[in-house]
Amino acid sequence: MERISLPKHIETALKTHWDKPAFSDYKGTTYTYKQVAHEIARIHVFFDACGIKAGDKIAICGKNSSKWAISCLAIMSYGAVVVPVLHEFKADNIHNIINHSEAKLFFVGENIWSTLDAGSMPNLLGVISIDHFSLVNNSDPAIRTTFDSLDKLFADKYPQALSQNDLMFVDPGADELAMINYTSGSTGFSKGVMLPYRSLENNHLFASLAVPFMKTADSIVSILPMAHMYGFSFEFFYEFTIGMHIYFLTRLPSPKVIFQAFQEIKPKLIVSVPLVIEKIVRKNVMPKLQTPKMRFLLKLPIIKDIIYKKIGKEMYAAFGGNFGQVIIGGAAFNQEVEQLLAKAKFPYTVGYGATECGPIITYTLCDNYVPGSCGKPAVNMEVKVLSNDPQNVAGEIICRGPNVMLGYYKNPEQTEQTIDKDGWMYTGDLGIIDAKGNLFIKGRSKNLLLGPSGQNIYPEEIEDKLNNMEYVCESIVIQENDKLYALVYPDMDLVQKNGLTPDAVETIMENNRAVLNKELPAYSQIAKVRIYNQEFEKTPKKSIKRFLYQK
């Protein structure tokens, strides 16, 4: 298959879908592909006048919006290296990323810019608001002069107005650097992942095979942060290139807002992290199944099938009633919730990836998906489990292929520890792989705990059981002096609704501990439950930052 570079994908999309809607801010402005092309061309004129060259780094930070998308496309189609920064990052982390990446320009939301210190990012030539495409800061007076004369510069370059024939974007090599994406994982440190064009392009190829039901003029709601590779690749970039209409919520994606948007927009694809699906199922579905009458009915074979079928139809309608499937990824999926979805024949699948692979590693369409797994190796990717018995004994998951990063920016030591001389990337995740190639995740190697006689304890498996127990919202299992402790954040909505006192909550959690321990071998039983009154701090993909709670 002939290679098509990312900038050429952008160019073709703009030319092909010129008059169709491209982006909409939910309840706000809509941009056609023609208008997107016009904005990109203006930004390119600005880059030229500022002396920006292909390969220069340009950062972008803000909530999902049409102008975030336009800014990102402008950077990539120019051949500059885009540095997407998650808007949830704290100010000091943003300062560090801007400086470490050597970004020359910074596109930023004004609410975020108000929290930052320009003096802490001395090498920036200019800062552009992505809310209004205005210049909010510049270290070089020439940048201000250039920006103020942008209308004239644009008119001089395109005296007959911009046309499709004027779009001629760069065509970089497959191994050239396209993006530096700074991770913020549960292990506590931020690394600049260098993704070449081949990684993003193979993810684009994967998407074309993974969601064959999506067509031009279909719609999608962008919920996940586009600065994260999961949201970037599968809620934004691929959809843009095939002429879809992308809606950005531009606000906190609460379940209420999400479902309102689903009902109105009726998206063709839904991409989610497990936490969103789990909250919806636990709040709206499971309570209905736990009444005495329903428990009795679920014991009757024919009636049980009818009930689950009805649940599946109701959930499908709640998600807009028009989607081909729900793709879940980014973190571990609760097994009880997944079993319910499977029984209800809800069209879902679970994928597995990493920022270092831009992001996809394994995936399978929902028709062939094996519950509990993360699918099979994605197109052009190889996956192995380092174990003497990979079908039964967990080992570290390693992968190889075009999706794998170039390495960590300015961090050769970490790069050498992660990618070996044969190109295999060590994920740090533990898993098993069945005879048909389906991958099953067991946990992070860094989270693995050892029992008193050296037994392997996977805290994620214990947490998965605990999170389904009474009044438990989320939990972490940690080890102290050979004993296991469960840190639990209770379901505070339910606690307040039922008027429970702190003592009553402690009693319930102690009962949960006793019930849980009956299901666990002696070496992995919980010694005590510690109650937390605030949600655990999480990464943007909603994984708990474990390092904050481990002594």
Coordinates of C-alpha atoms in Angstrom, one line a residue:
M1 CA 0.0 0.0 0.0
E2 CA 1.4 3.4 -1.0
R3 CA 2.3 5.6 2.0
I4 CA 0.3 8.8 2.5
S5 CA 1.9 11.2 5.0
L6 CA -0.2 13.0 7.7
P7 CA 0.0 16.4 6.1
K8 CA -1.2 14.9 2.7
H9 CA -4.1 13.3 4.6
I10 CA -5.0 16.8 5.9
E11 CA -4.6 18.3 2.4
T12 CA -6.8 15.7 0.7
A13 CA -9.5 16.0 3.4
L14 CA -9.8 19.7 3.0
K15 CA -9.9 19.6 -0.8
T16 CA -12.4 16.7 -0.9
H17 CA -14.9 17.9 1.6
W18 CA -14.5 21.6 1.0
D19 CA -18.2 22.7 1.6
K20 CA -19.1 20.1 4.3
P21 CA -19.2 20.8 8.0
A22 CA -15.9 19.8 9.7
F23 CA -16.0 21.0 13.3
S24 CA -18.7 22.3 15.7
D25 CA -18.4 23.6 19.2
Y26 CA -21.5 22.0 20.9
K27 CA -24.2 24.7 21.0
G28 CA -21.8 27.0 19.3
T29 CA -19.9 27.8 16.0
T30 CA -19.6 25.4 13.1
Y31 CA -16.6 25.4 10.7
T32 CA -16.7 23.9 7.2
Y33 CA -13.7 22.2 5.7
K34 CA -13.2 25.4 3.6
Q35 CA -13.2 27.6 6.7
V36 CA -10.8 25.3 8.4
A37 CA -8.5 25.5 5.3
H38 CA -8.7 29.3 5.4
E39 CA -7.7 29.4 9.1
I40 CA -4.8 26.9 8.5
A41 CA -3.5 29.0 5.6
R42 CA -3.6 32.2 7.8
I43 CA -1.6 30.4 10.5
H44 CA 0.9 29.2 7.9
V45 CA 1.4 32.8 6.7
F46 CA 2.1 33.8 10.3
F47 CA 4.6 30.9 10.8
D48 CA 6.4 31.9 7.6
A49 CA 6.6 35.5 8.7
C50 CA 7.9 34.5 12.1
G51 CA 10.7 32.4 10.5
I52 CA 9.2 29.1 11.8
K53 CA 10.7 26.1 10.0
A54 CA 9.7 22.4 9.5
G55 CA 10.8 20.6 12.6
D56 CA 10.4 23.5 15.0
K57 CA 8.3 22.7 18.1
I58 CA 5.0 24.4 18.7
A59 CA 2.9 23.6 21.8
I60 CA -0.9 23.7 22.2
C61 CA -2.9 23.5 25.5
G62 CA -6.6 24.0 26.0
K63 CA -9.9 22.2 26.3
N64 CA -11.2 20.4 23.2
S65 CA -12.6 22.9 20.7
S66 CA -12.8 23.6 17.0
K67 CA -9.9 26.1 17.3
W68 CA -7.7 23.6 19.2
A69 CA -8.3 21.2 16.2
I70 CA -7.5 23.9 13.7
S71 CA -4.4 25.0 15.5
C72 CA -3.2 21.4 15.7
L73 CA -3.9 20.7 12.0
A74 CA -2.0 23.9 11.1
I75 CA 1.1 22.9 13.0
M76 CA 1.1 19.3 11.5
S77 CA 0.4 20.4 7.9
Y78 CA 3.3 22.9 8.1
G79 CA 5.7 20.2 9.1
A80 CA 6.4 21.6 12.5
V81 CA 6.4 19.3 15.6
V82 CA 3.2 19.6 17.6
V83 CA 3.5 19.4 21.4
P84 CA 0.0 18.8 22.8
V85 CA -0.2 19.6 26.5
L86 CA -3.0 18.3 28.6
H87 CA -5.1 21.2 30.0
E88 CA -5.4 19.3 33.4
F89 CA -1.6 19.7 34.0
K90 CA -0.6 22.1 36.8
A91 CA 1.2 25.3 35.9
D92 CA 4.7 24.1 36.9
N93 CA 4.3 21.0 34.7
I94 CA 3.2 23.2 31.7
H95 CA 6.2 25.5 32.2
N96 CA 8.5 22.5 32.3
I97 CA 7.0 20.9 29.2
I98 CA 7.3 24.2 27.2
N99 CA 10.9 24.6 28.2
H100 CA 11.9 21.0 27.9
S101 CA 10.4 20.7 24.4
E102 CA 12.0 23.9 23.2
A103 CA 8.7 25.1 21.9
K104 CA 8.9 28.4 19.9
L105 CA 5.2 29.2 19.9
F106 CA 2.4 28.3 22.2
F107 CA -1.3 28.1 21.4
V108 CA -3.2 28.2 24.7
G109 CA -6.7 28.7 26.2
E110 CA -7.0 32.1 27.9
N111 CA -8.2 30.5 31.2
I112 CA -5.1 28.4 31.3
W113 CA -2.8 31.2 30.2
S114 CA -4.1 33.3 33.2
T115 CA -2.6 30.6 35.6
L116 CA 0.9 30.6 33.9
D117 CA 3.9 32.8 34.3
A118 CA 5.4 34.1 31.0
G119 CA 8.7 34.7 32.7
S120 CA 9.0 31.0 33.4
M121 CA 9.0 30.2 29.7
P122 CA 11.6 32.7 28.4
N123 CA 12.3 31.0 25.1
L124 CA 8.8 31.4 23.7
L125 CA 8.7 33.8 20.7
G126 CA 4.9 34.3 21.0
V127 CA 1.7 33.0 22.7
I128 CA -1.5 32.8 20.7
S129 CA -5.0 32.5 22.3
I130 CA -6.9 29.6 20.8
D131 CA -10.1 31.2 22.0
H132 CA -9.8 34.2 19.7
F133 CA -6.6 33.5 17.6
S134 CA -5.1 36.6 19.1
L135 CA -1.5 37.3 20.2
V136 CA -1.5 37.5 24.1
N137 CA 2.3 37.6 24.6
N138 CA 5.5 38.0 22.7
S139 CA 9.1 38.2 23.6
D140 CA 10.2 39.7 20.2
P141 CA 8.5 43.0 19.1
A142 CA 8.7 41.7 15.5
I143 CA 6.2 39.0 16.3
R144 CA 3.7 41.6 17.3
T145 CA 4.3 43.6 14.1
T146 CA 3.9 40.4 12.1
F147 CA 0.6 39.4 13.8
D148 CA -0.9 42.9 13.4
S149 CA -0.1 42.9 9.7
L150 CA -1.4 39.3 9.1
D151 CA -4.5 40.4 7.1
K152 CA -2.3 42.2 4.6
L153 CA 0.3 39.4 4.5
F154 CA -2.5 36.9 3.8
A155 CA -4.1 39.1 1.1
D156 CA -0.7 39.5 -0.6
K157 CA -0.2 35.7 -0.7
Y158 CA -3.8 34.9 -1.9
P159 CA -5.0 38.0 -3.9
Q160 CA -7.7 35.9 -5.6
A161 CA -8.8 34.4 -2.2
L162 CA -7.8 30.9 -1.1
S163 CA -8.9 28.0 -3.3
Q164 CA -8.5 24.2 -3.1
N165 CA -5.6 24.3 -5.6
D166 CA -3.6 26.6 -3.3
L167 CA -3.3 23.8 -0.7
M168 CA 0.1 22.2 -1.1
F169 CA 1.3 20.9 2.3
V170 CA 4.7 19.4 3.1
D171 CA 5.4 15.6 2.6
P172 CA 7.8 14.5 5.4
G173 CA 9.5 11.2 5.7
A174 CA 8.0 8.3 7.7
D175 CA 10.6 8.4 10.4
E176 CA 10.7 12.2 10.8
L177 CA 9.4 13.5 14.2
A178 CA 5.7 14.5 14.1
M179 CA 4.7 15.0 17.7
I180 CA 6.2 15.0 21.2
N181 CA 3.4 13.9 23.6
Y182 CA 4.2 14.3 27.3
T183 CA 2.7 11.4 29.4
S184 CA 1.4 11.9 32.9
G185 CA 0.9 8.4 34.2
S186 CA 0.2 6.7 37.4
T187 CA 3.9 6.3 38.0
G188 CA 4.4 10.0 38.7
F189 CA 6.8 11.3 36.1
S190 CA 6.3 13.0 32.8
K191 CA 8.2 11.9 29.7
G192 CA 8.2 13.4 26.2
V193 CA 7.2 10.6 23.8
M194 CA 8.6 11.2 20.3
L195 CA 6.1 9.9 17.8
P196 CA 7.2 9.8 14.1
Y197 CA 4.9 10.2 11.2
R198 CA 4.8 6.4 10.6
S199 CA 3.3 5.9 14.1
L200 CA 0.4 8.3 13.5
E201 CA -0.1 7.0 9.9
N202 CA -0.3 3.4 11.0
N203 CA -2.8 4.3 13.6
H204 CA -4.7 6.0 10.9
L205 CA -4.6 2.9 8.8
F206 CA -5.7 0.9 11.8
A207 CA -8.7 3.1 12.3
S208 CA -9.8 2.6 8.7
L209 CA -9.9 -1.1 9.3
A210 CA -11.3 -1.0 12.9
V211 CA -14.3 1.2 12.2
P212 CA -15.5 0.3 8.7
F213 CA -19.0 1.4 9.5
M214 CA -18.1 5.1 9.6
K215 CA -18.6 7.1 6.5
T216 CA -18.3 10.7 5.3
A217 CA -21.1 12.9 6.8
D218 CA -21.4 10.7 9.9
S219 CA -20.9 12.5 13.2
I220 CA -18.9 11.9 16.4
V221 CA -18.8 13.6 19.8
S222 CA -15.2 14.3 21.0
I223 CA -15.1 13.6 24.7
L224 CA -11.6 12.5 25.5
P225 CA -8.8 15.1 25.6
M226 CA -7.3 15.5 22.2
A227 CA -3.9 16.1 23.8
H228 CA -4.1 12.4 24.8
M229 CA -3.3 10.0 21.9
Y230 CA -6.5 8.0 22.4
G231 CA -8.7 11.0 21.9
F232 CA -6.4 12.5 19.2
S233 CA -6.3 9.4 17.0
F234 CA -9.8 8.0 17.3
E235 CA -12.1 10.9 18.0
F236 CA -10.5 13.6 15.9
F237 CA -7.8 12.9 13.3
Y238 CA -9.1 9.9 11.5
E239 CA -12.7 11.2 11.5
F240 CA -11.5 14.5 10.0
T241 CA -9.6 12.9 7.2
I242 CA -12.7 10.9 6.0
G243 CA -15.0 14.0 6.0
M244 CA -16.9 13.4 9.2
H245 CA -18.5 16.2 11.4
I246 CA -16.8 16.4 14.8
Y247 CA -18.6 18.0 17.7
F248 CA -16.5 19.3 20.7
L249 CA -18.2 19.6 24.0
T250 CA -15.9 22.5 25.1
R251 CA -17.0 21.9 28.7
L252 CA -16.6 19.4 31.5
P253 CA -17.9 16.1 30.0
S254 CA -20.3 15.2 32.7
P255 CA -22.6 12.2 32.1
K256 CA -25.6 14.6 31.8
V257 CA -23.9 16.7 29.1
I258 CA -22.6 13.7 27.3
F259 CA -26.0 12.0 27.1
Q260 CA -27.7 15.2 26.0
A261 CA -25.2 15.5 23.2
F262 CA -25.6 11.8 22.2
Q263 CA -29.3 12.2 22.0
E264 CA -29.0 15.3 19.8
I265 CA -26.0 14.3 17.6
K266 CA -26.5 10.5 17.4
P267 CA -22.8 9.8 17.0
K268 CA -21.7 6.9 14.7
L269 CA -18.9 5.9 17.1
I270 CA -18.4 6.3 20.8
V271 CA -14.9 6.2 22.3
S272 CA -14.7 6.0 26.1
V273 CA -12.5 5.3 29.1
P274 CA -13.8 2.5 31.4
L275 CA -14.7 4.9 34.3
V276 CA -17.4 6.7 32.3
I277 CA -19.1 3.4 31.2
E278 CA -18.7 1.9 34.7
K279 CA -20.3 5.0 36.4
I280 CA -23.3 4.9 34.0
V281 CA -23.9 1.1 34.5
R282 CA -23.5 1.3 38.3
K283 CA -25.7 4.3 38.7
N284 CA -28.4 3.5 36.1
V285 CA -28.5 -0.2 35.4
M286 CA -27.2 -2.3 38.3
P287 CA -29.6 -0.9 41.0
K288 CA -32.5 -2.1 38.9
L289 CA -31.1 -5.7 38.8
Q290 CA -30.5 -5.9 42.5
T291 CA -34.1 -5.7 43.7
P292 CA -35.5 -8.9 45.2
K293 CA -38.0 -9.3 42.4
M294 CA -35.4 -8.8 39.7
R295 CA -33.0 -11.2 41.4
F296 CA -35.7 -13.9 41.3
L297 CA -36.6 -13.2 37.7
L298 CA -32.9 -13.4 36.6
K299 CA -32.9 -17.0 37.9
L300 CA -35.4 -18.0 35.2
P301 CA -33.6 -18.9 31.9
I302 CA -36.0 -17.5 29.4
I303 CA -37.1 -14.4 31.4
K304 CA -33.4 -13.7 32.2
D305 CA -32.6 -13.5 28.4
I306 CA -35.6 -11.1 27.8
I307 CA -34.5 -8.8 30.7
Y308 CA -30.9 -8.5 29.4
K309 CA -32.0 -8.0 25.9
K310 CA -34.3 -5.1 27.1
I311 CA -31.4 -3.6 29.1
G312 CA -29.2 -3.7 26.0
K313 CA -31.8 -1.9 23.9
E314 CA -32.3 0.8 26.5
M315 CA -28.5 1.4 26.8
Y316 CA -28.2 1.5 23.0
A317 CA -30.9 4.1 22.8
A318 CA -29.4 6.1 25.7
F319 CA -26.1 6.4 23.7
G320 CA -27.9 7.9 20.7
G321 CA -29.1 4.7 19.0
N322 CA -27.0 5.2 15.9
F323 CA -23.5 3.9 16.8
G324 CA -21.6 1.0 15.3
Q325 CA -19.8 0.2 18.6
V326 CA -18.4 1.6 21.8
I327 CA -14.6 1.3 22.0
I328 CA -13.3 1.2 25.6
G329 CA -9.7 1.7 26.4
G330 CA -7.1 3.6 28.4
A331 CA -7.4 1.7 31.7
A332 CA -8.6 -1.6 33.2
F333 CA -12.3 -2.4 32.7
N334 CA -14.3 -3.7 35.6
Q335 CA -15.1 -7.3 35.0
E336 CA -18.6 -7.3 36.5
V337 CA -19.6 -4.3 34.4
E338 CA -18.2 -6.0 31.3
Q339 CA -20.1 -9.2 32.0
L340 CA -23.3 -7.2 32.2
L341 CA -22.6 -5.6 28.9
A342 CA -21.8 -9.0 27.3
K343 CA -25.1 -10.5 28.7
A344 CA -27.0 -7.5 27.3
K345 CA -25.3 -8.0 23.9
F346 CA -24.3 -4.4 24.0
P347 CA -22.0 -3.6 21.0
Y348 CA -18.7 -2.8 22.8
T349 CA -15.1 -3.8 22.5
V350 CA -11.9 -3.2 24.5
G351 CA -8.6 -2.1 23.1
Y352 CA -5.1 -1.8 24.6
G353 CA -2.5 0.8 23.8
A354 CA 0.1 3.2 25.1
T355 CA 1.1 6.8 24.3
E356 CA 4.4 5.3 23.1
C357 CA 2.5 3.5 20.3
G358 CA 0.4 6.5 19.3
P359 CA -1.6 4.6 20.9
I360 CA -2.9 1.3 19.6
I361 CA -1.3 -2.1 20.3
T362 CA -4.2 -4.6 20.3
Y363 CA -7.9 -4.4 19.3
T364 CA -10.7 -6.6 17.8
L365 CA -14.1 -5.6 16.3
C366 CA -16.9 -6.2 18.8
D367 CA -18.3 -9.1 16.6
N368 CA -15.1 -11.1 17.3
Y369 CA -14.2 -9.7 20.8
V370 CA -13.6 -12.2 23.6
P371 CA -14.9 -10.7 26.9
G372 CA -12.1 -9.9 29.4
S373 CA -9.5 -9.5 26.7
C374 CA -8.0 -6.5 24.9
G375 CA -8.2 -8.0 21.4
K376 CA -5.4 -9.1 19.1
P377 CA -2.3 -7.3 17.7
A378 CA -3.3 -4.3 15.5
V379 CA -2.3 -4.1 11.9
N380 CA 1.4 -4.3 11.3
M381 CA 2.1 -4.8 15.1
E382 CA 3.7 -7.8 16.8
V383 CA 2.9 -8.6 20.5
K384 CA 4.6 -11.1 22.8
V385 CA 4.4 -12.0 26.5
L386 CA 7.7 -12.7 28.2
S387 CA 6.8 -15.9 30.1
N388 CA 7.7 -19.6 30.0
D389 CA 4.0 -20.3 29.7
P390 CA 2.4 -17.1 28.2
Q391 CA -1.1 -18.7 28.0
N392 CA -1.2 -19.4 31.7
V393 CA 1.6 -17.5 33.5
A394 CA 1.6 -13.7 33.3
G395 CA 4.7 -11.9 31.9
E396 CA 5.6 -8.5 30.6
I397 CA 3.9 -7.5 27.4
I398 CA 6.3 -6.3 24.6
C399 CA 5.4 -5.1 21.2
R400 CA 7.1 -4.1 17.9
G401 CA 6.0 -2.4 14.7
P402 CA 5.5 1.0 13.0
N403 CA 3.4 2.4 15.9
V404 CA 6.4 2.3 18.3
M405 CA 7.9 5.7 19.2
L406 CA 11.4 6.9 18.3
G407 CA 12.1 7.2 22.0
Y408 CA 11.8 9.7 24.9
Y409 CA 12.9 13.3 24.1
K410 CA 16.3 14.1 25.6
N411 CA 16.2 10.9 27.6
P412 CA 18.4 8.3 26.0
E413 CA 18.8 6.2 29.2
Q414 CA 15.0 5.7 29.5
T415 CA 14.7 5.1 25.8
E416 CA 17.3 2.3 26.0
Q417 CA 15.5 0.7 29.0
T418 CA 12.2 0.7 27.0
I419 CA 13.2 -0.2 23.4
D420 CA 15.7 -3.0 22.8
K421 CA 18.1 -3.3 19.9
D422 CA 15.6 -5.5 17.9
G423 CA 12.9 -2.8 18.2
W424 CA 10.8 -4.5 20.9
M425 CA 9.1 -2.0 23.3
Y426 CA 8.7 -3.1 26.9
T427 CA 5.3 -1.8 28.0
G428 CA 5.6 -2.4 31.8
D429 CA 2.3 -4.2 31.7
L430 CA 1.7 -7.8 32.6
G431 CA -0.6 -10.2 30.7
I432 CA -1.3 -13.5 29.2
I433 CA -2.1 -14.3 25.6
D434 CA -4.4 -17.2 24.5
A435 CA -3.9 -19.6 21.6
K436 CA -5.8 -17.4 19.3
G437 CA -3.7 -14.3 20.0
N438 CA -6.2 -12.5 22.4
L439 CA -4.3 -10.5 25.0
F440 CA -5.5 -10.4 28.6
I441 CA -4.0 -7.7 30.9
K442 CA -3.2 -8.6 34.5
G443 CA -1.8 -5.3 35.7
R444 CA 1.3 -3.1 35.7
S445 CA 4.6 -4.7 36.5
K446 CA 5.4 -1.8 38.8
N447 CA 2.2 -2.5 40.8
L448 CA 2.9 -6.2 41.2
L449 CA 3.1 -7.1 44.9
L450 CA 4.7 -10.2 46.5
G451 CA 3.1 -12.4 49.1
P452 CA 4.9 -13.7 52.1
S453 CA 6.2 -16.7 50.2
G454 CA 6.9 -14.8 47.0
Q455 CA 3.4 -15.3 45.5
N456 CA 2.5 -12.8 42.8
I457 CA -0.4 -10.5 43.9
Y458 CA -2.1 -8.3 41.2
P459 CA -3.7 -5.4 43.2
E460 CA -5.9 -4.5 40.1
E461 CA -7.7 -7.9 40.4
I462 CA -8.5 -7.3 44.1
E463 CA -9.6 -3.8 43.3
D464 CA -11.9 -5.0 40.5
K465 CA -13.8 -7.2 43.1
L466 CA -13.8 -4.5 45.8
N467 CA -15.2 -1.8 43.4
N468 CA -18.4 -3.9 43.0
M469 CA -19.1 -4.1 46.7
E470 CA -21.6 -2.0 48.7
Y471 CA -20.9 1.7 48.8
V472 CA -17.5 1.4 47.2
C473 CA -16.8 4.0 44.5
E474 CA -13.1 3.3 43.9
S475 CA -10.2 1.7 45.6
I476 CA -6.4 1.1 45.7
V477 CA -4.7 -1.9 47.3
I478 CA -1.3 -1.1 48.7
Q479 CA 1.3 -3.1 50.7
E480 CA 2.9 -2.1 54.0
N481 CA 5.2 -4.4 56.0
D482 CA 3.9 -7.5 54.2
K483 CA 0.3 -6.6 54.9
L484 CA -2.3 -5.4 52.3
Y485 CA -4.5 -2.4 52.9
A486 CA -7.4 -1.2 50.8
L487 CA -7.8 2.5 50.4
V488 CA -11.5 3.2 49.6
Y489 CA -13.4 6.2 48.4
P490 CA -17.0 5.5 49.2
D491 CA -19.9 6.3 46.9
M492 CA -20.7 9.6 48.6
D493 CA -23.9 10.3 46.6
L494 CA -25.3 7.0 48.0
V495 CA -24.0 7.7 51.5
Q496 CA -25.7 11.1 51.6
K497 CA -28.9 9.8 50.0
N498 CA -29.2 7.2 52.7
G499 CA -28.1 9.4 55.5
L500 CA -25.2 7.2 56.7
T501 CA -22.9 8.2 59.5
P502 CA -19.1 7.8 59.2
D503 CA -19.4 4.9 61.7
A504 CA -22.0 3.2 59.6
V505 CA -19.8 3.5 56.5
E506 CA -16.9 2.0 58.4
T507 CA -19.1 -0.9 59.5
I508 CA -20.1 -1.5 55.9
M509 CA -16.5 -1.4 54.7
E510 CA -15.4 -3.9 57.3
N511 CA -18.2 -6.2 56.2
N512 CA -17.0 -5.8 52.6
R513 CA -13.5 -6.7 53.7
A514 CA -14.7 -9.9 55.4
V515 CA -16.8 -10.9 52.3
L516 CA -13.9 -10.1 50.0
N517 CA -11.3 -12.1 51.9
K518 CA -13.5 -15.2 51.6
E519 CA -12.9 -14.9 47.8
L520 CA -9.2 -14.4 48.1
P521 CA -6.3 -16.8 48.9
A522 CA -4.7 -16.2 52.3
Y523 CA -1.6 -14.5 51.0
S524 CA -3.7 -11.7 49.2
Q525 CA -6.3 -11.0 51.9
I526 CA -6.9 -7.4 53.1
A527 CA -5.7 -6.6 56.6
K528 CA -7.7 -3.3 56.9
V529 CA -9.8 -0.8 54.9
R530 CA -8.8 2.9 55.1
I531 CA -11.6 5.3 54.1
Y532 CA -10.8 8.4 52.0
N533 CA -13.3 11.2 51.8
Q534 CA -12.1 12.6 48.5
E535 CA -11.8 11.0 45.1
F536 CA -8.3 9.7 44.3
E537 CA -6.3 11.9 42.0
K538 CA -6.2 10.6 38.5
T539 CA -4.4 10.9 35.2
P540 CA -6.3 12.3 32.2
K541 CA -7.2 8.8 31.1
K542 CA -8.8 8.3 34.6
S543 CA -6.2 5.9 36.1
I544 CA -5.5 6.6 39.7
K545 CA -2.1 8.1 40.4
R546 CA -1.0 5.3 42.7
F547 CA 2.4 6.8 43.6
L548 CA 0.6 9.5 45.6
Y549 CA -0.9 6.9 48.0
Q550 CA 2.0 4.4 48.4
K551 CA 4.4 4.9 51.2

